[in-house]
Amino acid sequence: MDAREMIALEQMRVDMPEFRAGDTVKVHVRIKEGEKERLQVFEGVVMRRRGDGMGASFTVRKVSYGVGVERIFPLHSPIIDHVDLITQGRVRQGRIYYLRALRGKAARIKEKKRV
Amino acid sequence: MLKGLIGKKVGMTRLFMEEGRVVPVTVLEVGPCTVVQVKTPAREKYSAVQLGFGAKKASRVNKPLTGHFKKGGSEPLAILKEFRVADTAGLAVGQKITADLFAVGDKVHVTGKSKGLGFTGVVKRHNFGGGRKTHGCTTHDAPGSIGASADPSRVMRGKKMPGQHGNQQRQARNLKVVDVRPDMNLVLVKGAVPGAIGGIVFLEKA
């Protein structure tokens, strides 16, 4: 292993739960307001995961007051306090962009059957 | 005071700062460099030190250089490079200089040999626009006209043309040192530096 990989490895987070596209997650984001630091929760459906190593990221979509909001998080970012896996969804694509065109009942994702 | 060192490009990665900011960094293996020769105004009419970096088989070194290394009290080194200094005080032959010459926050110039791209057309070499790819066009990346007709009846000097691209010495200036790890001989600078992975680079404080 070369020095570049070592530097990348020591920064990577090992505390991330395993999740994939279609899963519902709560991302707890550290937010600094002046001196104070608080946690903001962003809950939604994982649209995709991309990249590997230090550059990996994932996109979470939620519908807030009727408006779709998507936020991209670097997987290893220190601003993420922790990620809770809420439900595992059963989807057949790795990137579920079709969800953007759907509203209401149609936008539901079936829960994966536990094995 | 000595301001420069010899190093090797290890590769690029990214670092997270605590506020979540991402900084792209190049990892450089820098030093330890051995002082092979000290040049003084009394003898050479100027002040400089010659540094050596990287091991080399003794059987691969020719006789004049073998003698040079012997005088410098060091084993044979692969790369030799001279750095000008204002004052040679505190620098002795045989001395080892490590990456802790640089500190976090320093600005450095990094010189290296850029990747050789061979004989390259004008689109890649000089960022010409080129022609259309479709709609019946048959000139896709030709340079087009290279000048006027009877007047001046020659091509202007310095006209950008196809030719050898890369494999030339280039310098990335004023890169910020993001991290220094003397225990592993590593210096991390923000941004890219010239050359391929494994290429030799010269670092100099800005």
PDB file of C-alpha atoms in Angstrom:
ATOM      1  CA  MET A   1       0.000   0.000   0.000  1.00  0.00           C
ATOM      2  CA  ASP A   2       1.405   3.383  -0.891  1.00  0.00           C
ATOM      3  CA  ALA A   3       1.314   6.551   1.176  1.00  0.00           C
ATOM      4  CA  ARG A   4      -1.551   8.027  -0.822  1.00  0.00           C
ATOM      5  CA  GLU A   5      -3.839   5.111   0.005  1.00  0.00           C
ATOM      6  CA  MET A   6      -2.801   5.255   3.647  1.00  0.00           C
ATOM      7  CA  ILE A   7      -3.722   8.911   3.948  1.00  0.00           C
ATOM      8  CA  ALA A   8      -7.066   8.189   2.336  1.00  0.00           C
ATOM      9  CA  LEU A   9      -7.731   5.186   4.561  1.00  0.00           C
ATOM     10  CA  GLU A  10      -7.047   7.003   7.800  1.00  0.00           C
ATOM     11  CA  GLN A  11      -9.714   9.565   6.920  1.00  0.00           C
ATOM     12  CA  MET A  12     -12.399   7.110   5.879  1.00  0.00           C
ATOM     13  CA  ARG A  13     -15.344   6.483   8.120  1.00  0.00           C
ATOM     14  CA  VAL A  14     -16.028   2.955   9.211  1.00  0.00           C
ATOM     15  CA  ASP A  15     -19.170   3.822  11.175  1.00  0.00           C
ATOM     16  CA  MET A  16     -21.459   4.147   8.147  1.00  0.00           C
ATOM     17  CA  PRO A  17     -24.317   1.642   7.994  1.00  0.00           C
ATOM     18  CA  GLU A  18     -24.654  -0.329   4.796  1.00  0.00           C
ATOM     19  CA  PHE A  19     -27.313   1.290   2.650  1.00  0.00           C
ATOM     20  CA  ARG A  20     -28.091   1.459  -1.035  1.00  0.00           C
ATOM     21  CA  ALA A  21     -30.425   3.126  -3.489  1.00  0.00           C
ATOM     22  CA  GLY A  22     -34.058   2.812  -2.419  1.00  0.00           C
ATOM     23  CA  ASP A  23     -33.330   2.765   1.306  1.00  0.00           C
ATOM     24  CA  THR A  24     -34.742   5.428   3.585  1.00  0.00           C
ATOM     25  CA  VAL A  25     -32.137   7.060   5.809  1.00  0.00           C
ATOM     26  CA  LYS A  26     -31.827   9.811   8.372  1.00  0.00           C
ATOM     27  CA  VAL A  27     -28.645  11.828   7.900  1.00  0.00           C
ATOM     28  CA  HIS A  28     -27.654  13.776  10.994  1.00  0.00           C
ATOM     29  CA  VAL A  29     -25.666  16.791   9.823  1.00  0.00           C
ATOM     30  CA  ARG A  30     -23.537  18.926  12.118  1.00  0.00           C
ATOM     31  CA  ILE A  31     -24.372  22.588  11.664  1.00  0.00           C
ATOM     32  CA  LYS A  32     -22.305  25.368  13.196  1.00  0.00           C
ATOM     33  CA  GLU A  33     -24.084  28.586  14.033  1.00  0.00           C
ATOM     34  CA  GLY A  34     -21.496  30.931  15.437  1.00  0.00           C
ATOM     35  CA  GLU A  35     -20.290  29.242  18.577  1.00  0.00           C
ATOM     36  CA  LYS A  36     -23.072  26.717  18.870  1.00  0.00           C
ATOM     37  CA  GLU A  37     -23.201  23.417  17.071  1.00  0.00           C
ATOM     38  CA  ARG A  38     -26.395  21.486  16.512  1.00  0.00           C
ATOM     39  CA  LEU A  39     -27.601  18.502  14.529  1.00  0.00           C
ATOM     40  CA  GLN A  40     -29.967  18.805  11.607  1.00  0.00           C
ATOM     41  CA  VAL A  41     -31.714  15.719  10.344  1.00  0.00           C
ATOM     42  CA  PHE A  42     -32.219  15.176   6.641  1.00  0.00           C
ATOM     43  CA  GLU A  43     -34.537  12.214   6.111  1.00  0.00           C
ATOM     44  CA  GLY A  44     -35.268  10.798   2.712  1.00  0.00           C
ATOM     45  CA  VAL A  45     -34.740   8.141   0.100  1.00  0.00           C
ATOM     46  CA  VAL A  46     -31.258   7.331  -1.134  1.00  0.00           C
ATOM     47  CA  MET A  47     -31.278   8.058  -4.854  1.00  0.00           C
ATOM     48  CA  ARG A  48     -27.854   6.719  -5.598  1.00  0.00           C
ATOM     49  CA  ARG A  49     -24.399   5.999  -4.341  1.00  0.00           C
ATOM     50  CA  ARG A  50     -21.469   6.885  -6.495  1.00  0.00           C
ATOM     51  CA  GLY A  51     -17.683   6.662  -6.473  1.00  0.00           C
ATOM     52  CA  ASP A  52     -15.399   4.704  -4.220  1.00  0.00           C
ATOM     53  CA  GLY A  53     -12.656   5.459  -1.779  1.00  0.00           C
ATOM     54  CA  MET A  54     -12.399   8.980  -0.433  1.00  0.00           C
ATOM     55  CA  GLY A  55     -14.503  10.430  -3.229  1.00  0.00           C
ATOM     56  CA  ALA A  56     -17.632   8.339  -2.630  1.00  0.00           C
ATOM     57  CA  SER A  57     -20.883  10.204  -2.159  1.00  0.00           C
ATOM     58  CA  PHE A  58     -24.609   9.559  -1.960  1.00  0.00           C
ATOM     59  CA  THR A  59     -27.730  11.531  -2.819  1.00  0.00           C
ATOM     60  CA  VAL A  60     -30.775  11.730  -0.543  1.00  0.00           C
ATOM     61  CA  ARG A  61     -34.166  12.971  -1.754  1.00  0.00           C
ATOM     62  CA  LYS A  62     -37.059  14.152   0.330  1.00  0.00           C
ATOM     63  CA  VAL A  63     -40.241  16.029  -0.473  1.00  0.00           C
ATOM     64  CA  SER A  64     -40.495  19.115   1.676  1.00  0.00           C
ATOM     65  CA  TYR A  65     -43.806  21.054   1.577  1.00  0.00           C
ATOM     66  CA  GLY A  66     -44.531  19.611  -1.836  1.00  0.00           C
ATOM     67  CA  VAL A  67     -41.096  20.495  -3.225  1.00  0.00           C
ATOM     68  CA  GLY A  68     -38.594  17.790  -3.981  1.00  0.00           C
ATOM     69  CA  VAL A  69     -35.216  18.436  -2.334  1.00  0.00           C
ATOM     70  CA  GLU A  70     -32.095  16.447  -3.096  1.00  0.00           C
ATOM     71  CA  ARG A  71     -28.902  16.725  -1.166  1.00  0.00           C
ATOM     72  CA  ILE A  72     -25.554  15.160  -2.018  1.00  0.00           C
ATOM     73  CA  PHE A  73     -23.331  14.074   0.870  1.00  0.00           C
ATOM     74  CA  PRO A  74     -19.713  12.993   0.605  1.00  0.00           C
ATOM     75  CA  LEU A  75     -19.791   9.571   2.260  1.00  0.00           C
ATOM     76  CA  HIS A  76     -16.734  10.245   4.420  1.00  0.00           C
ATOM     77  CA  SER A  77     -17.505  13.858   5.275  1.00  0.00           C
ATOM     78  CA  PRO A  78     -16.890  14.866   8.892  1.00  0.00           C
ATOM     79  CA  ILE A  79     -19.992  17.074   8.862  1.00  0.00           C
ATOM     80  CA  ILE A  80     -22.110  13.920   8.981  1.00  0.00           C
ATOM     81  CA  ASP A  81     -22.572  13.008  12.635  1.00  0.00           C
ATOM     82  CA  HIS A  82     -24.201   9.678  11.859  1.00  0.00           C
ATOM     83  CA  VAL A  83     -26.597   8.000   9.466  1.00  0.00           C
ATOM     84  CA  ASP A  84     -29.613   5.962  10.593  1.00  0.00           C
ATOM     85  CA  LEU A  85     -30.957   3.335   8.262  1.00  0.00           C
ATOM     86  CA  ILE A  86     -34.751   3.512   8.599  1.00  0.00           C
ATOM     87  CA  THR A  87     -36.067   1.069   6.007  1.00  0.00           C
ATOM     88  CA  GLN A  88     -34.569  -0.988   3.248  1.00  0.00           C
ATOM     89  CA  GLY A  89     -36.485  -0.503   0.035  1.00  0.00           C
ATOM     90  CA  ARG A  90     -36.946  -3.057  -2.721  1.00  0.00           C
ATOM     91  CA  VAL A  91     -35.839  -1.386  -5.970  1.00  0.00           C
ATOM     92  CA  ARG A  92     -34.495  -2.869  -9.167  1.00  0.00           C
ATOM     93  CA  GLN A  93     -32.229  -0.027 -10.244  1.00  0.00           C
ATOM     94  CA  GLY A  94     -29.015   1.207  -8.687  1.00  0.00           C
ATOM     95  CA  ARG A  95     -30.055   4.793  -9.443  1.00  0.00           C
ATOM     96  CA  ILE A  96     -33.724   5.475  -8.896  1.00  0.00           C
ATOM     97  CA  TYR A  97     -34.092   8.736 -10.786  1.00  0.00           C
ATOM     98  CA  TYR A  98     -37.577   7.647 -11.920  1.00  0.00           C
ATOM     99  CA  LEU A  99     -38.745   8.671  -8.456  1.00  0.00           C
ATOM    100  CA  ARG A 100     -38.435  12.333  -9.448  1.00  0.00           C
ATOM    101  CA  ALA A 101     -41.322  12.015 -11.881  1.00  0.00           C
ATOM    102  CA  LEU A 102     -43.609  10.354  -9.353  1.00  0.00           C
ATOM    103  CA  ARG A 103     -45.831  11.978  -6.735  1.00  0.00           C
ATOM    104  CA  GLY A 104     -47.813  10.798  -3.757  1.00  0.00           C
ATOM    105  CA  LYS A 105     -48.879   7.172  -3.710  1.00  0.00           C
ATOM    106  CA  ALA A 106     -46.882   6.320  -6.808  1.00  0.00           C
ATOM    107  CA  ALA A 107     -43.686   7.517  -5.198  1.00  0.00           C
ATOM    108  CA  ARG A 108     -43.821   4.865  -2.497  1.00  0.00           C
ATOM    109  CA  ILE A 109     -41.132   2.210  -2.384  1.00  0.00           C
ATOM    110  CA  LYS A 110     -41.922  -1.306  -1.251  1.00  0.00           C
ATOM    111  CA  GLU A 111     -40.034  -2.455   1.783  1.00  0.00           C
ATOM    112  CA  LYS A 112     -37.578  -5.257   1.328  1.00  0.00           C
ATOM    113  CA  LYS A 113     -38.628  -8.553   2.873  1.00  0.00           C
ATOM    114  CA  ARG A 114     -36.306  -9.483   5.691  1.00  0.00           C
ATOM    115  CA  VAL A 115     -34.440 -12.666   5.025  1.00  0.00           C
TER     116      VAL A 115
ATOM    117  CA  MET B   1      19.056  29.143   4.604  1.00  0.00           C
ATOM    118  CA  LEU B   2      18.162  26.190   2.395  1.00  0.00           C
ATOM    119  CA  LYS B   3      14.745  26.544   0.782  1.00  0.00           C
ATOM    120  CA  GLY B   4      14.373  23.540  -1.459  1.00  0.00           C
ATOM    121  CA  LEU B   5      14.306  19.742  -1.485  1.00  0.00           C
ATOM    122  CA  ILE B   6      14.006  16.897  -3.960  1.00  0.00           C
ATOM    123  CA  GLY B   7      10.967  14.630  -3.899  1.00  0.00           C
ATOM    124  CA  LYS B   8       8.840  12.127  -5.748  1.00  0.00           C
ATOM    125  CA  LYS B   9       5.197  12.389  -6.759  1.00  0.00           C
ATOM    126  CA  VAL B  10       3.153   9.678  -5.055  1.00  0.00           C
ATOM    127  CA  GLY B  11      -0.310  10.617  -6.293  1.00  0.00           C
ATOM    128  CA  MET B  12      -3.399  12.638  -5.539  1.00  0.00           C
ATOM    129  CA  THR B  13      -6.177  12.234  -3.015  1.00  0.00           C
ATOM    130  CA  ARG B  14      -8.433  14.520  -1.023  1.00  0.00           C
ATOM    131  CA  LEU B  15      -8.522  15.718   2.552  1.00  0.00           C
ATOM    132  CA  PHE B  16     -11.519  16.750   4.620  1.00  0.00           C
ATOM    133  CA  MET B  17     -11.087  19.831   6.758  1.00  0.00           C
ATOM    134  CA  GLU B  18     -13.053  19.832   9.995  1.00  0.00           C
ATOM    135  CA  GLU B  19     -15.811  22.100   8.638  1.00  0.00           C
ATOM    136  CA  GLY B  20     -16.418  19.545   5.922  1.00  0.00           C
ATOM    137  CA  ARG B  21     -14.482  21.437   3.274  1.00  0.00           C
ATOM    138  CA  VAL B  22     -12.692  19.171   0.796  1.00  0.00           C
ATOM    139  CA  VAL B  23      -9.155  19.986  -0.315  1.00  0.00           C
ATOM    140  CA  PRO B  24      -7.565  18.174  -3.272  1.00  0.00           C
ATOM    141  CA  VAL B  25      -3.971  17.336  -2.408  1.00  0.00           C
ATOM    142  CA  THR B  26      -0.923  15.858  -4.092  1.00  0.00           C
ATOM    143  CA  VAL B  27       1.110  13.539  -1.900  1.00  0.00           C
ATOM    144  CA  LEU B  28       4.847  14.060  -2.336  1.00  0.00           C
ATOM    145  CA  GLU B  29       7.550  11.875  -0.861  1.00  0.00           C
ATOM    146  CA  VAL B  30      10.179  14.474   0.000  1.00  0.00           C
ATOM    147  CA  GLY B  31      13.687  13.656   1.123  1.00  0.00           C
ATOM    148  CA  PRO B  32      15.603  12.701   3.084  1.00  0.00           C
ATOM    149  CA  CYS B  33      18.132  14.512   0.948  1.00  0.00           C
ATOM    150  CA  THR B  34      21.847  14.304   1.550  1.00  0.00           C
ATOM    151  CA  VAL B  35      24.097  17.321   1.149  1.00  0.00           C
ATOM    152  CA  VAL B  36      26.704  16.110  -1.355  1.00  0.00           C
ATOM    153  CA  GLN B  37      28.551  19.374  -1.935  1.00  0.00           C
ATOM    154  CA  VAL B  38      28.582  22.850  -0.420  1.00  0.00           C
ATOM    155  CA  LYS B  39      29.560  25.674  -2.762  1.00  0.00           C
ATOM    156  CA  THR B  40      30.984  28.804  -1.173  1.00  0.00           C
ATOM    157  CA  PRO B  41      31.828  32.261  -2.531  1.00  0.00           C
ATOM    158  CA  ALA B  42      35.463  31.659  -1.623  1.00  0.00           C
ATOM    159  CA  ARG B  43      35.777  28.675  -3.955  1.00  0.00           C
ATOM    160  CA  GLU B  44      32.925  28.691  -6.476  1.00  0.00           C
ATOM    161  CA  LYS B  45      32.137  32.446  -6.351  1.00  0.00           C
ATOM    162  CA  TYR B  46      28.561  31.777  -5.223  1.00  0.00           C
ATOM    163  CA  SER B  47      26.680  30.007  -2.424  1.00  0.00           C
ATOM    164  CA  ALA B  48      24.761  26.827  -3.097  1.00  0.00           C
ATOM    165  CA  VAL B  49      24.296  23.276  -1.897  1.00  0.00           C
ATOM    166  CA  GLN B  50      24.053  20.188  -4.008  1.00  0.00           C
ATOM    167  CA  LEU B  51      21.484  17.738  -2.694  1.00  0.00           C
ATOM    168  CA  GLY B  52      21.105  14.065  -3.546  1.00  0.00           C
ATOM    169  CA  PHE B  53      17.981  11.941  -3.360  1.00  0.00           C
ATOM    170  CA  GLY B  54      17.103   8.286  -3.945  1.00  0.00           C
ATOM    171  CA  ALA B  55      19.360   5.246  -3.900  1.00  0.00           C
ATOM    172  CA  LYS B  56      21.346   4.007  -6.870  1.00  0.00           C
ATOM    173  CA  LYS B  57      23.390   0.842  -7.326  1.00  0.00           C
ATOM    174  CA  ALA B  58      27.110   1.504  -6.909  1.00  0.00           C
ATOM    175  CA  SER B  59      27.770  -0.561 -10.054  1.00  0.00           C
ATOM    176  CA  ARG B  60      25.626   1.848 -12.089  1.00  0.00           C
ATOM    177  CA  VAL B  61      27.631   4.932 -11.154  1.00  0.00           C
ATOM    178  CA  ASN B  62      30.529   6.007 -13.344  1.00  0.00           C
ATOM    179  CA  LYS B  63      33.959   6.647 -11.911  1.00  0.00           C
ATOM    180  CA  PRO B  64      33.909  10.460 -11.761  1.00  0.00           C
ATOM    181  CA  LEU B  65      30.581  10.423  -9.897  1.00  0.00           C
ATOM    182  CA  THR B  66      31.777   7.646  -7.583  1.00  0.00           C
ATOM    183  CA  GLY B  67      34.602   9.925  -6.562  1.00  0.00           C
ATOM    184  CA  HIS B  68      32.182  12.815  -6.117  1.00  0.00           C
ATOM    185  CA  PHE B  69      29.983  10.780  -3.787  1.00  0.00           C
ATOM    186  CA  LYS B  70      33.019   9.502  -1.897  1.00  0.00           C
ATOM    187  CA  LYS B  71      34.096  13.075  -1.271  1.00  0.00           C
ATOM    188  CA  GLY B  72      30.576  13.858  -0.113  1.00  0.00           C
ATOM    189  CA  GLY B  73      30.696  10.903   2.256  1.00  0.00           C
ATOM    190  CA  SER B  74      27.461   9.420   0.945  1.00  0.00           C
ATOM    191  CA  GLU B  75      26.347   6.261  -0.800  1.00  0.00           C
ATOM    192  CA  PRO B  76      25.520   6.712  -4.520  1.00  0.00           C
ATOM    193  CA  LEU B  77      22.362   8.765  -5.099  1.00  0.00           C
ATOM    194  CA  ALA B  78      20.042   8.736  -8.084  1.00  0.00           C
ATOM    195  CA  ILE B  79      19.204  12.429  -8.393  1.00  0.00           C
ATOM    196  CA  LEU B  80      21.479  15.409  -7.839  1.00  0.00           C
ATOM    197  CA  LYS B  81      20.199  18.963  -7.781  1.00  0.00           C
ATOM    198  CA  GLU B  82      21.742  22.241  -6.783  1.00  0.00           C
ATOM    199  CA  PHE B  83      19.859  24.816  -4.731  1.00  0.00           C
ATOM    200  CA  ARG B  84      21.092  28.362  -4.319  1.00  0.00           C
ATOM    201  CA  VAL B  85      21.305  29.584  -0.729  1.00  0.00           C
ATOM    202  CA  ALA B  86      22.026  33.023   0.654  1.00  0.00           C
ATOM    203  CA  ASP B  87      24.319  31.634   3.311  1.00  0.00           C
ATOM    204  CA  THR B  88      25.870  28.198   3.681  1.00  0.00           C
ATOM    205  CA  ALA B  89      26.155  28.458   7.462  1.00  0.00           C
ATOM    206  CA  GLY B  90      24.764  25.388   9.217  1.00  0.00           C
ATOM    207  CA  LEU B  91      24.998  23.240   6.102  1.00  0.00           C
ATOM    208  CA  ALA B  92      27.678  20.560   6.030  1.00  0.00           C
ATOM    209  CA  VAL B  93      28.508  17.828   3.553  1.00  0.00           C
ATOM    210  CA  GLY B  94      26.860  14.528   4.515  1.00  0.00           C
ATOM    211  CA  GLN B  95      24.043  16.232   6.381  1.00  0.00           C
ATOM    212  CA  LYS B  96      20.575  14.714   5.908  1.00  0.00           C
ATOM    213  CA  ILE B  97      17.691  17.115   5.329  1.00  0.00           C
ATOM    214  CA  THR B  98      14.147  15.902   5.818  1.00  0.00           C
ATOM    215  CA  ALA B  99      10.632  16.996   4.972  1.00  0.00           C
ATOM    216  CA  ASP B 100      10.285  19.035   8.185  1.00  0.00           C
ATOM    217  CA  LEU B 101      12.027  21.843   6.309  1.00  0.00           C
ATOM    218  CA  PHE B 102       8.488  22.676   5.214  1.00  0.00           C
ATOM    219  CA  ALA B 103       5.718  23.703   7.576  1.00  0.00           C
ATOM    220  CA  VAL B 104       1.942  23.643   7.212  1.00  0.00           C
ATOM    221  CA  GLY B 105       0.813  26.885   5.601  1.00  0.00           C
ATOM    222  CA  ASP B 106       4.013  27.478   3.611  1.00  0.00           C
ATOM    223  CA  LYS B 107       3.740  28.359  -0.051  1.00  0.00           C
ATOM    224  CA  VAL B 108       5.952  26.253  -2.323  1.00  0.00           C
ATOM    225  CA  HIS B 109       6.858  26.091  -5.995  1.00  0.00           C
ATOM    226  CA  VAL B 110       6.919  22.552  -7.356  1.00  0.00           C
ATOM    227  CA  THR B 111       8.941  21.867 -10.495  1.00  0.00           C
ATOM    228  CA  GLY B 112       8.635  18.650 -12.455  1.00  0.00           C
ATOM    229  CA  LYS B 113       8.699  17.220 -15.915  1.00  0.00           C
ATOM    230  CA  SER B 114       5.205  17.142 -17.408  1.00  0.00           C
ATOM    231  CA  LYS B 115       3.772  13.961 -18.866  1.00  0.00           C
ATOM    232  CA  GLY B 116       4.986  13.403 -22.410  1.00  0.00           C
ATOM    233  CA  LEU B 117       2.080  13.343 -24.860  1.00  0.00           C
ATOM    234  CA  GLY B 118       4.166  12.888 -28.024  1.00  0.00           C
ATOM    235  CA  PHE B 119       3.395  14.604 -31.327  1.00  0.00           C
ATOM    236  CA  THR B 120       0.045  16.242 -30.722  1.00  0.00           C
ATOM    237  CA  GLY B 121      -2.386  18.189 -32.867  1.00  0.00           C
ATOM    238  CA  VAL B 122      -3.434  21.769 -32.280  1.00  0.00           C
ATOM    239  CA  VAL B 123      -6.732  20.934 -30.574  1.00  0.00           C
ATOM    240  CA  LYS B 124      -5.014  19.179 -27.685  1.00  0.00           C
ATOM    241  CA  ARG B 125      -1.792  21.212 -27.743  1.00  0.00           C
ATOM    242  CA  HIS B 126      -3.120  24.756 -28.108  1.00  0.00           C
ATOM    243  CA  ASN B 127      -6.821  24.366 -27.292  1.00  0.00           C
ATOM    244  CA  PHE B 128      -7.925  25.201 -30.848  1.00  0.00           C
ATOM    245  CA  GLY B 129     -11.631  24.769 -31.385  1.00  0.00           C
ATOM    246  CA  GLY B 130     -11.443  22.376 -34.314  1.00  0.00           C
ATOM    247  CA  GLY B 131     -14.184  21.787 -36.827  1.00  0.00           C
ATOM    248  CA  ARG B 132     -17.585  20.147 -36.506  1.00  0.00           C
ATOM    249  CA  LYS B 133     -17.749  16.447 -35.928  1.00  0.00           C
ATOM    250  CA  THR B 134     -20.876  15.940 -38.057  1.00  0.00           C
ATOM    251  CA  HIS B 135     -23.116  17.618 -40.651  1.00  0.00           C
ATOM    252  CA  GLY B 136     -20.884  16.678 -43.567  1.00  0.00           C
ATOM    253  CA  CYS B 137     -17.826  18.460 -42.267  1.00  0.00           C
ATOM    254  CA  THR B 138     -14.561  16.701 -43.101  1.00  0.00           C
ATOM    255  CA  THR B 139     -12.057  18.809 -41.165  1.00  0.00           C
ATOM    256  CA  HIS B 140     -12.467  17.818 -37.538  1.00  0.00           C
ATOM    257  CA  ASP B 141      -9.271  18.954 -35.866  1.00  0.00           C
ATOM    258  CA  ALA B 142      -7.114  20.540 -38.559  1.00  0.00           C
ATOM    259  CA  PRO B 143      -5.429  23.860 -37.700  1.00  0.00           C
ATOM    260  CA  GLY B 144      -7.050  25.742 -40.612  1.00  0.00           C
ATOM    261  CA  SER B 145      -5.328  28.705 -42.241  1.00  0.00           C
ATOM    262  CA  ILE B 146      -1.857  29.464 -40.926  1.00  0.00           C
ATOM    263  CA  GLY B 147      -1.576  32.938 -42.450  1.00  0.00           C
ATOM    264  CA  ALA B 148      -2.301  35.303 -45.324  1.00  0.00           C
ATOM    265  CA  SER B 149      -1.126  35.069 -48.965  1.00  0.00           C
ATOM    266  CA  ALA B 150       1.542  37.031 -50.921  1.00  0.00           C
ATOM    267  CA  ASP B 151       1.768  39.503 -48.085  1.00  0.00           C
ATOM    268  CA  PRO B 152       3.558  38.459 -45.863  1.00  0.00           C
ATOM    269  CA  SER B 153       4.312  35.390 -47.951  1.00  0.00           C
ATOM    270  CA  ARG B 154       5.601  33.514 -44.930  1.00  0.00           C
ATOM    271  CA  VAL B 155       4.250  32.050 -41.714  1.00  0.00           C
ATOM    272  CA  MET B 156       4.449  34.328 -38.711  1.00  0.00           C
ATOM    273  CA  ARG B 157       7.030  33.395 -36.123  1.00  0.00           C
ATOM    274  CA  GLY B 158       5.548  31.639 -33.121  1.00  0.00           C
ATOM    275  CA  LYS B 159       2.479  30.388 -35.025  1.00  0.00           C
ATOM    276  CA  LYS B 160       0.825  27.684 -32.953  1.00  0.00           C
ATOM    277  CA  MET B 161       1.224  24.406 -34.798  1.00  0.00           C
ATOM    278  CA  PRO B 162       1.123  20.672 -34.047  1.00  0.00           C
ATOM    279  CA  GLY B 163       4.225  19.207 -32.427  1.00  0.00           C
ATOM    280  CA  GLN B 164       5.712  17.615 -29.344  1.00  0.00           C
ATOM    281  CA  HIS B 165       3.494  18.199 -26.323  1.00  0.00           C
ATOM    282  CA  GLY B 166       4.526  17.630 -22.730  1.00  0.00           C
ATOM    283  CA  ASN B 167       7.749  16.062 -21.423  1.00  0.00           C
ATOM    284  CA  GLN B 168       8.977  19.533 -20.574  1.00  0.00           C
ATOM    285  CA  GLN B 169       9.944  21.110 -17.292  1.00  0.00           C
ATOM    286  CA  ARG B 170       6.997  22.904 -15.765  1.00  0.00           C
ATOM    287  CA  GLN B 171       6.472  24.628 -12.443  1.00  0.00           C
ATOM    288  CA  ALA B 172       3.342  24.852 -10.324  1.00  0.00           C
ATOM    289  CA  ARG B 173       3.747  28.025  -8.315  1.00  0.00           C
ATOM    290  CA  ASN B 174       2.553  29.067  -4.860  1.00  0.00           C
ATOM    291  CA  LEU B 175       0.991  25.775  -3.798  1.00  0.00           C
ATOM    292  CA  LYS B 176      -0.079  25.702  -0.174  1.00  0.00           C
ATOM    293  CA  VAL B 177       1.412  23.046   2.092  1.00  0.00           C
ATOM    294  CA  VAL B 178      -1.577  21.353   3.716  1.00  0.00           C
ATOM    295  CA  ASP B 179       0.192  18.711   5.794  1.00  0.00           C
ATOM    296  CA  VAL B 180       3.727  17.571   6.598  1.00  0.00           C
ATOM    297  CA  ARG B 181       4.581  14.137   7.975  1.00  0.00           C
ATOM    298  CA  PRO B 182       8.328  13.957   8.626  1.00  0.00           C
ATOM    299  CA  ASP B 183       8.058  10.403  10.016  1.00  0.00           C
ATOM    300  CA  MET B 184       6.944   9.176   6.572  1.00  0.00           C
ATOM    301  CA  ASN B 185       8.873  11.840   4.564  1.00  0.00           C
ATOM    302  CA  LEU B 186       5.605  13.172   3.157  1.00  0.00           C
ATOM    303  CA  VAL B 187       4.512  16.655   2.167  1.00  0.00           C
ATOM    304  CA  LEU B 188       0.929  17.254   1.036  1.00  0.00           C
ATOM    305  CA  VAL B 189       0.364  20.265  -1.200  1.00  0.00           C
ATOM    306  CA  LYS B 190      -2.928  21.638  -2.399  1.00  0.00           C
ATOM    307  CA  GLY B 191      -3.680  21.047  -6.059  1.00  0.00           C
ATOM    308  CA  ALA B 192      -1.901  19.268  -8.870  1.00  0.00           C
ATOM    309  CA  VAL B 193       1.803  19.197  -9.692  1.00  0.00           C
ATOM    310  CA  PRO B 194       3.433  18.525 -13.084  1.00  0.00           C
ATOM    311  CA  GLY B 195       4.443  15.033 -14.066  1.00  0.00           C
ATOM    312  CA  ALA B 196       3.407  11.425 -13.769  1.00  0.00           C
ATOM    313  CA  ILE B 197       3.156   9.387 -10.588  1.00  0.00           C
ATOM    314  CA  GLY B 198       6.657   8.403  -9.546  1.00  0.00           C
ATOM    315  CA  GLY B 199       8.140  11.448 -11.266  1.00  0.00           C
ATOM    316  CA  ILE B 200      10.881  13.480  -9.623  1.00  0.00           C
ATOM    317  CA  VAL B 201       9.882  16.941  -8.404  1.00  0.00           C
ATOM    318  CA  PHE B 202      11.791  19.822  -6.868  1.00  0.00           C
ATOM    319  CA  LEU B 203      10.131  21.751  -4.062  1.00  0.00           C
ATOM    320  CA  GLU B 204      11.166  25.278  -3.291  1.00  0.00           C
ATOM    321  CA  LYS B 205       9.739  27.693  -0.761  1.00  0.00           C
ATOM    322  CA  ALA B 206       7.997  30.576  -2.475  1.00  0.00           C
TER     323      ALA B 206
END
